Short mmCIF file of C-alpha atoms and ligand atoms in Angstrom, two decimals:
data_model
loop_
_atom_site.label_atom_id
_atom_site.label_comp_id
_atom_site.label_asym_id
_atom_site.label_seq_id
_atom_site.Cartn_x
_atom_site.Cartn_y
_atom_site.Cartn_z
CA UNK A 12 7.78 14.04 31.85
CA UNK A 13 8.66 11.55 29.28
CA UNK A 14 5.18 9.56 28.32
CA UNK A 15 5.57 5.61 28.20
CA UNK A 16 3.53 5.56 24.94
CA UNK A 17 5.70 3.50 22.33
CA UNK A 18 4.59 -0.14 23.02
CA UNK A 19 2.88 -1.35 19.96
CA UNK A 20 5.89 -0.05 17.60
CA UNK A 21 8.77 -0.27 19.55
CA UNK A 22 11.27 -2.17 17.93
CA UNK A 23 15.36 -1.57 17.20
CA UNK A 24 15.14 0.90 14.18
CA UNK A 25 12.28 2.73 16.03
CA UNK A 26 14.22 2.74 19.09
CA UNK A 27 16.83 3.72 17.20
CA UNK A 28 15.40 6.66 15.54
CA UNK A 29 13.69 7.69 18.71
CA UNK A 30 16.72 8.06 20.50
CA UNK A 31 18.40 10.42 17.45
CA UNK A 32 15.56 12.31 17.92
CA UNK A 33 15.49 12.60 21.52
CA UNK A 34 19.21 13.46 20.99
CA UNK A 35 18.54 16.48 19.13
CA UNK A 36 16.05 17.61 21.17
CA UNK A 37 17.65 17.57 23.98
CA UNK A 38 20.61 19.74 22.55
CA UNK A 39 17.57 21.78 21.40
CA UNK A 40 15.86 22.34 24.16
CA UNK A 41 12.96 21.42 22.55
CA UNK A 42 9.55 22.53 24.33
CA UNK A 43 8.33 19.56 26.30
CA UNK A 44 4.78 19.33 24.67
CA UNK A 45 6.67 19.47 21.44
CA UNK A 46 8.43 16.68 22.64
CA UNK A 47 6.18 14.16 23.46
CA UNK A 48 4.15 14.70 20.55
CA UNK A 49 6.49 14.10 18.08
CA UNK A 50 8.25 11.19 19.81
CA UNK A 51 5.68 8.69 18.36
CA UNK A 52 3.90 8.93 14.88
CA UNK A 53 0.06 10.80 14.73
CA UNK A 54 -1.83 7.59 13.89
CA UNK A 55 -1.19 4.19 12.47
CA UNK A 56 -3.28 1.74 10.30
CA UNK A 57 -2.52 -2.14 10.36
CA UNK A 58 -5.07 -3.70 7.45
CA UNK A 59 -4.53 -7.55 6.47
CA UNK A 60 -4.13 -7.49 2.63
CA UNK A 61 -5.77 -11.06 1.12
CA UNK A 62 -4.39 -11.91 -2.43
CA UNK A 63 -5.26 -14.34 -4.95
CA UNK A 64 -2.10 -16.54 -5.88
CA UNK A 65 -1.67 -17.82 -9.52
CA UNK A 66 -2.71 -21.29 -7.68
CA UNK A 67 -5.72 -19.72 -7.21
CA UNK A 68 -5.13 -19.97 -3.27
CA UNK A 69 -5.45 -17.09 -1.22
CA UNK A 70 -2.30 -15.98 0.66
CA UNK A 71 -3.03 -12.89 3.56
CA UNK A 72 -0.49 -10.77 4.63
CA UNK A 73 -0.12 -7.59 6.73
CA UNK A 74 -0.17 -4.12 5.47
CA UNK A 75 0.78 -1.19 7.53
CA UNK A 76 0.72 2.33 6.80
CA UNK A 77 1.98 4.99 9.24
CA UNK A 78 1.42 9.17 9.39
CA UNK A 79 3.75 10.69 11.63
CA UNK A 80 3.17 14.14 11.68
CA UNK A 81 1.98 16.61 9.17
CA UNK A 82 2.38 20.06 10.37
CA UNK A 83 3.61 21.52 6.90
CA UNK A 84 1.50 19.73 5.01
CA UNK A 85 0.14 16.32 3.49
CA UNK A 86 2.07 13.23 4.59
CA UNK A 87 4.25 11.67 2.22
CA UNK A 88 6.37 8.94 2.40
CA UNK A 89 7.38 5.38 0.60
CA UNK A 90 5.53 1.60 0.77
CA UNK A 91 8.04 -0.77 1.05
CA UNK A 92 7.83 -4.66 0.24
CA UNK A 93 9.92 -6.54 2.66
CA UNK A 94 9.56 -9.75 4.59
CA UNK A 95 10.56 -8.00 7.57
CA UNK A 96 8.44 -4.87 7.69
CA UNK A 97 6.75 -4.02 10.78
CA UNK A 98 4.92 -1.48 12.69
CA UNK A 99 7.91 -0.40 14.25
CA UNK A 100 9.74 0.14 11.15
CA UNK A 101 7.20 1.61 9.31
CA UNK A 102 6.64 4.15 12.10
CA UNK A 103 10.60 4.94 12.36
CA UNK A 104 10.96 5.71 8.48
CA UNK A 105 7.55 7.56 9.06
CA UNK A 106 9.33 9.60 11.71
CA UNK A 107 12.59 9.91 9.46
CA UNK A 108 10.30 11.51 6.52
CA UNK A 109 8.88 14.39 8.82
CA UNK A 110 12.54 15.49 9.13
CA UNK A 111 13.56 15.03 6.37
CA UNK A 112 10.41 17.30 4.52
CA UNK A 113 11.23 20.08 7.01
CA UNK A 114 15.15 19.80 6.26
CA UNK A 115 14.94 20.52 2.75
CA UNK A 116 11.53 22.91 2.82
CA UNK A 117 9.20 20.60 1.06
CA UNK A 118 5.35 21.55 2.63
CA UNK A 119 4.53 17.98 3.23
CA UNK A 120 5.02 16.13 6.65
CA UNK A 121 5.95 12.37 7.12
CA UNK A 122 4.90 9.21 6.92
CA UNK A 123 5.49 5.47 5.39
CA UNK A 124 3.72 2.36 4.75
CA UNK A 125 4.38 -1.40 3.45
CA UNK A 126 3.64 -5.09 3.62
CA UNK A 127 5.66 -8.18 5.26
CA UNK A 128 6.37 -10.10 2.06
CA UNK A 129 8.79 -10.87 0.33
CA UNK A 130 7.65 -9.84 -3.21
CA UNK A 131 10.99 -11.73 -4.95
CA UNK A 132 9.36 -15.01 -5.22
CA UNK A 133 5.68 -13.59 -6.69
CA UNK A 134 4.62 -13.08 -10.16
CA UNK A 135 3.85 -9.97 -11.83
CA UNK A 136 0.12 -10.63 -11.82
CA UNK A 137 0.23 -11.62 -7.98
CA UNK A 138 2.23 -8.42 -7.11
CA UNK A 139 -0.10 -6.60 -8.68
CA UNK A 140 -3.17 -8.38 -7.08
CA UNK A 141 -1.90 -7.71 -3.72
CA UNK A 142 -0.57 -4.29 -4.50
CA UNK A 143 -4.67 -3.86 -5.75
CA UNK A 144 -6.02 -4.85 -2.34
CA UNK A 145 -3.91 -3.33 0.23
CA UNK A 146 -5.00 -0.03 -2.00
CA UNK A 147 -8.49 -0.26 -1.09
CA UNK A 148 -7.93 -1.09 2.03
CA UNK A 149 -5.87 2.14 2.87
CA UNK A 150 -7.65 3.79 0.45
CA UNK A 151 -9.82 6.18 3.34
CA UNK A 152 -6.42 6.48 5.08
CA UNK A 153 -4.39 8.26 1.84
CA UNK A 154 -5.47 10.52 -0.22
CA UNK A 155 -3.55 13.51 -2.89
CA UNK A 156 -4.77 16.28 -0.63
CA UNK A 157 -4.01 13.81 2.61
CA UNK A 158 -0.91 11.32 2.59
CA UNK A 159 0.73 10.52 -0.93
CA UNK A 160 3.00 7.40 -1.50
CA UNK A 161 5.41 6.78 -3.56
CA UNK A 162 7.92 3.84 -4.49
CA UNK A 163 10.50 2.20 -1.58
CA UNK A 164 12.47 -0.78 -1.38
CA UNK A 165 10.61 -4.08 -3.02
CA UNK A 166 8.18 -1.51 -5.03
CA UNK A 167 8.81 0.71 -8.22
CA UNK A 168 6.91 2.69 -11.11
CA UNK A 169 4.47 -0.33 -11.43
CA UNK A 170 3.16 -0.55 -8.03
CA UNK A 171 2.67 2.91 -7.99
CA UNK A 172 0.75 2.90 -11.27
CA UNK A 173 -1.53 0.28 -9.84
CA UNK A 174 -1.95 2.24 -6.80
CA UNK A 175 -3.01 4.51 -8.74
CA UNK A 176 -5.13 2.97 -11.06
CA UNK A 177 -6.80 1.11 -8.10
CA UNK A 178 -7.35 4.67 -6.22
CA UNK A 179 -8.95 6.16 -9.46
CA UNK A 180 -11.26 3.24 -10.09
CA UNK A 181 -12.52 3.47 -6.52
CA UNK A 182 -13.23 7.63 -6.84
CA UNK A 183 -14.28 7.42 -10.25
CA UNK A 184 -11.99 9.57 -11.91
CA UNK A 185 -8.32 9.73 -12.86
CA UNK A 186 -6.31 10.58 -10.08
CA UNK A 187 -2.70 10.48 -10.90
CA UNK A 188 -1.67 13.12 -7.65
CA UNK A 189 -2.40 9.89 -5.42
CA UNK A 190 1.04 8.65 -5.91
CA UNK A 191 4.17 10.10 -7.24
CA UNK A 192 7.31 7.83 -8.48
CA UNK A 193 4.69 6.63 -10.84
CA UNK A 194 5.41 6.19 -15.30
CA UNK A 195 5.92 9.24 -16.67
CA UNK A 196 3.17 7.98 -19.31
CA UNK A 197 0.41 8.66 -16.49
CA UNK A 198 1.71 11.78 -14.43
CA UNK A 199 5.07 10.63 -13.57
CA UNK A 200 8.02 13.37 -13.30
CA UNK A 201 10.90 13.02 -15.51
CA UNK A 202 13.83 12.66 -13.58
CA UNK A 203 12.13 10.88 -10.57
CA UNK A 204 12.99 7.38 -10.77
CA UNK A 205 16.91 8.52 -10.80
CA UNK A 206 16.27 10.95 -8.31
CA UNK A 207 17.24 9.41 -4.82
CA UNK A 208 21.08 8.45 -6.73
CA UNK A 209 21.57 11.45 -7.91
CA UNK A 210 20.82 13.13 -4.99
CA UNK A 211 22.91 11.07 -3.22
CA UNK A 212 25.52 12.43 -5.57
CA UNK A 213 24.79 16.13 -5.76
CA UNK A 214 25.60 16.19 -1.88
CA UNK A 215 28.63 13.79 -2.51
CA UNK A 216 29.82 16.72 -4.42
CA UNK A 217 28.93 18.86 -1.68
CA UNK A 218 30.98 17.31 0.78
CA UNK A 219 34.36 16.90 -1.64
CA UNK A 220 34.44 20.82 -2.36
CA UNK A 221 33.86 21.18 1.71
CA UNK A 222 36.70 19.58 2.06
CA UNK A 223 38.48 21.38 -0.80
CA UNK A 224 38.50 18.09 -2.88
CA UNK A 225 37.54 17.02 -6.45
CA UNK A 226 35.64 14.17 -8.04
CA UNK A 227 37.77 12.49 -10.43
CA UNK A 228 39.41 8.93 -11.62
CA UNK A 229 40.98 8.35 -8.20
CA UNK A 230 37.64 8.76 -6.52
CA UNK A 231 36.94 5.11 -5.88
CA UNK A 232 33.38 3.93 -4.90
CA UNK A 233 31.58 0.90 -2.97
CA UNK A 234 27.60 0.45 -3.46
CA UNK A 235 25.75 -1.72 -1.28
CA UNK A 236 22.15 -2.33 -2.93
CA UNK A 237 22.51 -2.50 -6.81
CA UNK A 238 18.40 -1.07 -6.83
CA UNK A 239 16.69 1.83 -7.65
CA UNK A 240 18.70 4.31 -5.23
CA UNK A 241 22.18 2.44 -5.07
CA UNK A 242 22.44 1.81 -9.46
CA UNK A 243 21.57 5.71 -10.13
CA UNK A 244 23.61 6.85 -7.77
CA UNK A 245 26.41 4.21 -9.17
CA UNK A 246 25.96 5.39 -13.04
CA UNK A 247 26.25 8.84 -11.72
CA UNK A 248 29.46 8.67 -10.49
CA UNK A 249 30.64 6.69 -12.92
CA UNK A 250 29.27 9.66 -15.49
CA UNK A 251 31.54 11.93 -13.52
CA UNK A 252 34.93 9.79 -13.63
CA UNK A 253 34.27 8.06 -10.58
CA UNK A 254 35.43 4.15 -10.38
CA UNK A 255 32.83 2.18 -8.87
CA UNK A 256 34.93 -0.94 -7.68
CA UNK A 257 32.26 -3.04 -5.96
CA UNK A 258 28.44 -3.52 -6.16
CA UNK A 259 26.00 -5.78 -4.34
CA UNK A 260 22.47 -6.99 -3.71
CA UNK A 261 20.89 -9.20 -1.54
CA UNK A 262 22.29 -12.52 -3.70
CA UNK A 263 26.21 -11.42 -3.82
CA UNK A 264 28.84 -8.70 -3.83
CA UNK A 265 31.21 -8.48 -6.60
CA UNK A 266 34.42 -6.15 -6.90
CA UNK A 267 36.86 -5.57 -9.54
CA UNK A 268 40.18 -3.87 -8.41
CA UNK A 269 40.17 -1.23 -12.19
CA UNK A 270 36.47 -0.69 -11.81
CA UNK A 271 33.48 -2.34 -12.49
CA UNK A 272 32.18 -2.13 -16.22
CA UNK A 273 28.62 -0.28 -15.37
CA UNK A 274 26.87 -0.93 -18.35
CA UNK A 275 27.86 -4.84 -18.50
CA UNK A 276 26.50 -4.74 -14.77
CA UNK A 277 23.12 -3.30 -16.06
CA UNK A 278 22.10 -6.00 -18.95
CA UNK A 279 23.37 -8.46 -16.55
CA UNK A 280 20.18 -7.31 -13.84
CA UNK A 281 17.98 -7.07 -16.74
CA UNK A 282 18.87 -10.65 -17.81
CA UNK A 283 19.36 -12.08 -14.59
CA UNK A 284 17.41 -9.99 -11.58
CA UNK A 285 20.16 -10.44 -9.25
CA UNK A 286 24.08 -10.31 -9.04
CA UNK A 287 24.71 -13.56 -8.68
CA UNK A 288 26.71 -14.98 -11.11
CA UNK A 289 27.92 -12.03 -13.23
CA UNK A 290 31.12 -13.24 -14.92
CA UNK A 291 33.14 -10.26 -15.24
CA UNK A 292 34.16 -9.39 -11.38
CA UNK A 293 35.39 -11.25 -8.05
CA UNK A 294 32.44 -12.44 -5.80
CA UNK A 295 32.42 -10.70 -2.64
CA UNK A 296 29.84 -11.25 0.39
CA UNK A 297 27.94 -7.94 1.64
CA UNK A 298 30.24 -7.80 4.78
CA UNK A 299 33.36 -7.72 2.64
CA UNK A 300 32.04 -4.50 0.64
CA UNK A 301 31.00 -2.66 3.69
CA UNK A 302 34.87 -3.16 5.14
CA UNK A 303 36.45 -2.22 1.29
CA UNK A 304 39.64 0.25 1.28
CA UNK A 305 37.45 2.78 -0.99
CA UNK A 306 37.27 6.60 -0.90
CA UNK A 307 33.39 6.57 -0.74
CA UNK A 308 30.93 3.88 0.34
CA UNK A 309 27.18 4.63 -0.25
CA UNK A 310 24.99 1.85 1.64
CA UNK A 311 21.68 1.54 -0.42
CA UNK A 312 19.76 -1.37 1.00
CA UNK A 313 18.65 -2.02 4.41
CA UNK A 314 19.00 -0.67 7.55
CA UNK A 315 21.24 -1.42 10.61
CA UNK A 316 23.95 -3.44 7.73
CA UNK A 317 26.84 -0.95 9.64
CA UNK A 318 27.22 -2.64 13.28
CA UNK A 319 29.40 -1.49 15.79
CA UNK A 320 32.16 -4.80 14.97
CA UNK A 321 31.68 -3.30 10.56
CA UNK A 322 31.92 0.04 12.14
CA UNK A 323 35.54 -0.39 13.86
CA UNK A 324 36.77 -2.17 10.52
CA UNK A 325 35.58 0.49 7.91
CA UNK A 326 38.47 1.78 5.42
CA UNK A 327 36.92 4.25 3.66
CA UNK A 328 36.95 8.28 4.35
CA UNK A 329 32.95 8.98 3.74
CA UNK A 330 29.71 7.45 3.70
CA UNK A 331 27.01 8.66 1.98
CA UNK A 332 23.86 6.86 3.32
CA UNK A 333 21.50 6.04 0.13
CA UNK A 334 19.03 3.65 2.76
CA UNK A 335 17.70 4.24 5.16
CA UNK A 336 19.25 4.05 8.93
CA UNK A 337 21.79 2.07 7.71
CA UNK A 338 24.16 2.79 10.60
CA UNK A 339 23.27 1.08 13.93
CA UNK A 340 23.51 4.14 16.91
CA UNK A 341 26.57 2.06 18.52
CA UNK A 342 28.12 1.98 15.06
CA UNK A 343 27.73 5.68 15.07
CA UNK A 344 28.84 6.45 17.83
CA UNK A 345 31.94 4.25 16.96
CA UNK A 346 32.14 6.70 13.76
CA UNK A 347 31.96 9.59 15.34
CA UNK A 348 34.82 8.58 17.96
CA UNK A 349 36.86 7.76 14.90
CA UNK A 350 36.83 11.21 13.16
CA UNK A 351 38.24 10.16 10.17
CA UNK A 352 35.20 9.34 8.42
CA UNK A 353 32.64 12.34 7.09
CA UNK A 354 28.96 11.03 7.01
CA UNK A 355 26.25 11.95 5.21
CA UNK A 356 22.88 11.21 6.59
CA UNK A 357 20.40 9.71 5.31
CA UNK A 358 17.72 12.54 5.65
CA UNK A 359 19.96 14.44 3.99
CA UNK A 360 21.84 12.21 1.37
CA UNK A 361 18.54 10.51 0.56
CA UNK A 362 16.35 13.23 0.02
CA UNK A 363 16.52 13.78 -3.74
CA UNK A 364 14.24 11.19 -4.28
CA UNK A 365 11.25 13.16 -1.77
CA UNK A 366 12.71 16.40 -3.35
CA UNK A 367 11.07 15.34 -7.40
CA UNK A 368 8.37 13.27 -5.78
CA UNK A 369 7.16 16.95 -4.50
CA UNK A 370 7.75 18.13 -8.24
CA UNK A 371 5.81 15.40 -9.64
CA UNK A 372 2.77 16.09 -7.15
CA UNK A 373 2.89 19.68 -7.96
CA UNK A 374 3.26 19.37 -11.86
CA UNK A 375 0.08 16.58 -11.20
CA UNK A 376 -1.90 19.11 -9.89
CA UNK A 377 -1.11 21.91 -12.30
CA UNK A 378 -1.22 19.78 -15.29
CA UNK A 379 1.89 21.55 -16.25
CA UNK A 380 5.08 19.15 -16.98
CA UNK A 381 8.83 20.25 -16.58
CA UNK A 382 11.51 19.54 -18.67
CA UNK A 383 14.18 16.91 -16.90
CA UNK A 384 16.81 19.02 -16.93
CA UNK A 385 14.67 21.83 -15.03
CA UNK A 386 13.99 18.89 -12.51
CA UNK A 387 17.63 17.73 -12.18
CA UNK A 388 18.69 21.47 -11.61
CA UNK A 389 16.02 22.35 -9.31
CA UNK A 390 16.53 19.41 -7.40
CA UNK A 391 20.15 19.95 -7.17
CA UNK A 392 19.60 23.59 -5.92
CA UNK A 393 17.64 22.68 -2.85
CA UNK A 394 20.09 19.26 -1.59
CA UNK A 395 22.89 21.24 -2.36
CA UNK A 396 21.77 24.06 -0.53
CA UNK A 397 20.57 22.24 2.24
CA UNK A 398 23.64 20.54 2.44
CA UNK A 399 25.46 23.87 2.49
CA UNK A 400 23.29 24.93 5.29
CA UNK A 401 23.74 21.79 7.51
CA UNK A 402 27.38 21.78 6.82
CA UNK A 403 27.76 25.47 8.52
CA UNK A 404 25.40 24.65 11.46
CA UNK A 405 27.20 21.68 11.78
CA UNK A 406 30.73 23.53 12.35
CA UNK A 407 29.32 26.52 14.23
CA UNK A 408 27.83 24.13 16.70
CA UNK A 409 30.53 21.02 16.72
CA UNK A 410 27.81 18.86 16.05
CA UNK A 411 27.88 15.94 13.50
CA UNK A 412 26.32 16.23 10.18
CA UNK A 413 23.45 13.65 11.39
CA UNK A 414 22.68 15.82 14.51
CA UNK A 415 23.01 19.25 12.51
CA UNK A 416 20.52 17.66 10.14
CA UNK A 417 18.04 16.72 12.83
CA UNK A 418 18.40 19.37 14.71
CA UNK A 419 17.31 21.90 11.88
CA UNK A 420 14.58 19.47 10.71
CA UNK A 421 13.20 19.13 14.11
CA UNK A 422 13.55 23.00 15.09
CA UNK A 423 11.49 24.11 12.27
CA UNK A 424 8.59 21.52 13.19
CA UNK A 425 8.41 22.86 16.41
CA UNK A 426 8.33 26.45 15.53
CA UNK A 427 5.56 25.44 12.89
CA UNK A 428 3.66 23.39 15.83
CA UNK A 429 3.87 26.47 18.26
CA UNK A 430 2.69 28.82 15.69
CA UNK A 431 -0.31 26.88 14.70
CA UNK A 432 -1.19 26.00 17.95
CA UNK A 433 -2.97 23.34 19.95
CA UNK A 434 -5.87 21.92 18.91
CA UNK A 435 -8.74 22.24 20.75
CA UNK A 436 -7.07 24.51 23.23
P1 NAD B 17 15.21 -1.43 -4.31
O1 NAD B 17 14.27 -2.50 -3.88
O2 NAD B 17 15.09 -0.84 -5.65
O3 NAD B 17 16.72 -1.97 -4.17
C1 NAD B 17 17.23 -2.51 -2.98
C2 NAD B 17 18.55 -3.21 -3.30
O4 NAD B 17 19.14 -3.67 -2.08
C3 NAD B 17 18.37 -4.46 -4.17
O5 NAD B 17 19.51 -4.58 -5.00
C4 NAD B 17 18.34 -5.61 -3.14
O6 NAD B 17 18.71 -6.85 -3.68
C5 NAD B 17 19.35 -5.09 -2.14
N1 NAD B 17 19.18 -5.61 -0.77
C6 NAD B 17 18.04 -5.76 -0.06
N2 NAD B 17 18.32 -6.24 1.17
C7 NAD B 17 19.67 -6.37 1.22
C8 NAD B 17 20.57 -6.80 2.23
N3 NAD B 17 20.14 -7.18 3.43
N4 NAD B 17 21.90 -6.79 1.94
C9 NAD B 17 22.33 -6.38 0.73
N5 NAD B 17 21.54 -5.96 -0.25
C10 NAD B 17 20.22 -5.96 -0.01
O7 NAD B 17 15.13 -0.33 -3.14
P2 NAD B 17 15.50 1.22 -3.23
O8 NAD B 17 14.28 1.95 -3.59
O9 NAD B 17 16.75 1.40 -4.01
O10 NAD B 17 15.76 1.54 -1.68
C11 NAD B 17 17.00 1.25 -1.04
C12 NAD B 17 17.12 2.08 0.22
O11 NAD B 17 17.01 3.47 -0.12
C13 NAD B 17 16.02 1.83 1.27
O12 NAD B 17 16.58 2.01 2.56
C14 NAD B 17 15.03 2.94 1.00
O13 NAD B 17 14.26 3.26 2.15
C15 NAD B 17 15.98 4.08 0.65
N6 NAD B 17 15.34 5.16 -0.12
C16 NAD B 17 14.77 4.91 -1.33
C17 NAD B 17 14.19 5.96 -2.03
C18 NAD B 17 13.61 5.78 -3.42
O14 NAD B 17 13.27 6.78 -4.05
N7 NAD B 17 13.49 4.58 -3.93
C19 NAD B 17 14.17 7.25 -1.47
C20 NAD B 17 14.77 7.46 -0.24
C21 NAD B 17 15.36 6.41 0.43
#
């Protein structure tokens, strides 16, 4: 029996995610206390986060932080700053994480957290103020042995050394395995904060020589979300040969038909913040980029951009998905129908970044730091070879990529939750 217990979070990305999973399942037979159990997160904590603005006001806002399950091991998972994060999202990326840990053999299970803001408009010193506070008010909630953040969209390196900063000052002691995407100056990883884009990469590479192709100067690129994941993963490919014709963020697009000039692109952001404006390329809308006649298009900003009307207009042969559900489940299905586009998903594609995040919590707690090129290859080694893996499953069972990957994610949950047991009995 199917339990009616999804109320509080039940919104279109959690429905959305709910019903991959209950997809997979169902081609998995999964066992039907499994099922129920892992349809909705373990627990959920909603705090209101009061900050001091440079006014001197005080704005409150609401923080959320979500453990879906953590059969493996400690839950890990992002804290996004967003103006429209929610319960429901935060428990759907929550639920993403869990599979996405199993998939690629990290011992850590899944979860996610953030606050409805958003953090464009703030200051520094306010971001950090807030970023302080909703801390200590999750602080009984996380912990290094527990549930260990680490950057998402609207958050970076900064946030995370404030978490934890903030975390340390409360225990008493340095604490650095609290967080991981954090400076390298204070326990960071090299190699994490370009982690997610390369990754992203690594299993673009994956997919050409599965389909007995190269990477060279025809391979032409489209990047929605010029951030974190979506700039790595665009410098990357570039590195390679790759011509990255169009960029965007949440201001603008902008395309140019040889290639966009990378590095020109970069000082612009660090002069500028945003897009808008950059002289050297044609401004394009989001929409526009999504629907470009380009080899590979890697969506690296929010979720649900791909609907089922961007879906039937899309021109390119793959999609490597840098965000976060950024395909809609009509829009999928409209993909899969087509069969001429190979897609990547995004517990796969984006798992690089989860991959060093584990190598930065493990160096943490051994005090012992890796060279970045030990990182990069180690890291390359397990996407690769869980892209290997999902790729085979995925043609010995004539299942898509996205259901191979959740199938194998959610498969070796289960067999972890019947070994261990139930609790009390
Ligand atoms: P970020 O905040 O560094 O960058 C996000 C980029 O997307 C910015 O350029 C922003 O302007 C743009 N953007 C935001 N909303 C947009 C919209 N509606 N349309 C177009 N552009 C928009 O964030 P990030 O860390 O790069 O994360 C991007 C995605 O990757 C998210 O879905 C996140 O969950 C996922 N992800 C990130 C990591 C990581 O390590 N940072 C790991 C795994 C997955």
């Amino acid at each position: 029996m199917v339990e009616k217990l999804q109320a509080e979070w039940d919104n279109d990305l959690f429905t959305q995610v709910q019903q991959q999973f209950e997809n997979a399942a169902q081609k998995l037979s999964l066992d039907e206390n499994i099922f129920n159990r892992l349809r909705v997160p373990d627990k959920a904590l909603l705090v209101s986060v009061p900050f001091r603005l440079d006014d001197g006001s005080i704005r409150v806002v609401s923080g959320y932080r979500v453990h879906h399950n953590d059969t493996l091991g400690p839950y890990k998972g992002g804290i996004r700053y967003h103006e429209k994060v929610n319960l429901g999202e935060v428990a759907a990326l929550a639920m993403l994480m869990t599979w996405k840990c199993a998939l690629v053999n990290l011992p850590l299970g899944g979860a996610k957290g953030g606050i409805q803001i958003d953090p464009n408009p703030l200051s520094r010193n306010e971001i950090q103020r807030m970023t302080r506070r909703f801390t200590s008010e999750i602080n009984n909630f996380i912990g290094p042995d527990v549930d260990i953040p680490a950057p998402d969209m609207g958050t970076n390196e900064q946030v995370m050394a404030w978490m934890m900063d903030t975390y340390s000052q409360i225990h008493g002691y340095a604490i650095p395995e609290i967080v991981t995407g954090k400076p390298v100056i204070i326990g960071g990883s090299l190699g994490r904060s370009k982690a997610t884009g390369r990754g992203v990469v690594y299993c673009i590479l994956e997919a050409l020589k599965a389909m007995h192709q190269t990477l060279d100067t025809q391979t032409t690129v489209a990047i929605q979300g010029y951030g974190n994941v979506g700039s790595a993963a665009a410098e990357e490919l570039a590195g390679l040969g790759a011509r990255v014709f169009a960029v965007s963020d949440v201001t603008t697009g902008i395309y140019h038909e040889e290639g966009l000039d990378l590095n020109k692109v970069q000082s612009w952001i660090q002069k500028n913040r945003f897009l808008e404006g950059f002289p050297e390329a044609q401004s394009i809308s989001n929409e526009e980029l999504l629907q470009l006649q380009v080899k590979i298009l890697i969506p690296a900003a929010a979720e649900d951009v791909i609907t089922k009307e961007i879906a039937q207009n899309l021109k390119c042969e793959m999609i490597a998905e840098g965000a976060n559900g950024p395909i809609t489940l009509e829009a999928d299905k409209v993909i899969n129908d087509r069969e001429d586009i190979f897609v990547i998903p995004d517990v796969l594609a984006n798992a690089g970044g989860v991959i060093v995040s584990y190598f930065e919590w493990i160096q943490g707690l051994q005090n012992f730091f890796w060279k970045e090129v030990e990182v990069n290859q180690r890291m390359n080694e397990i996407i690769s070879h869980a892209f290997q893996t999902i790729y085979q499953f995925s043609q010995d069972k004539k299942v898509t990529m996205r259901m191979a990957a959740l199938m194998l994610g959610i498969d070796k949950i289960s067999r972890a939750m019947l070994t261990r047991g139930f609790f009390p009995g």
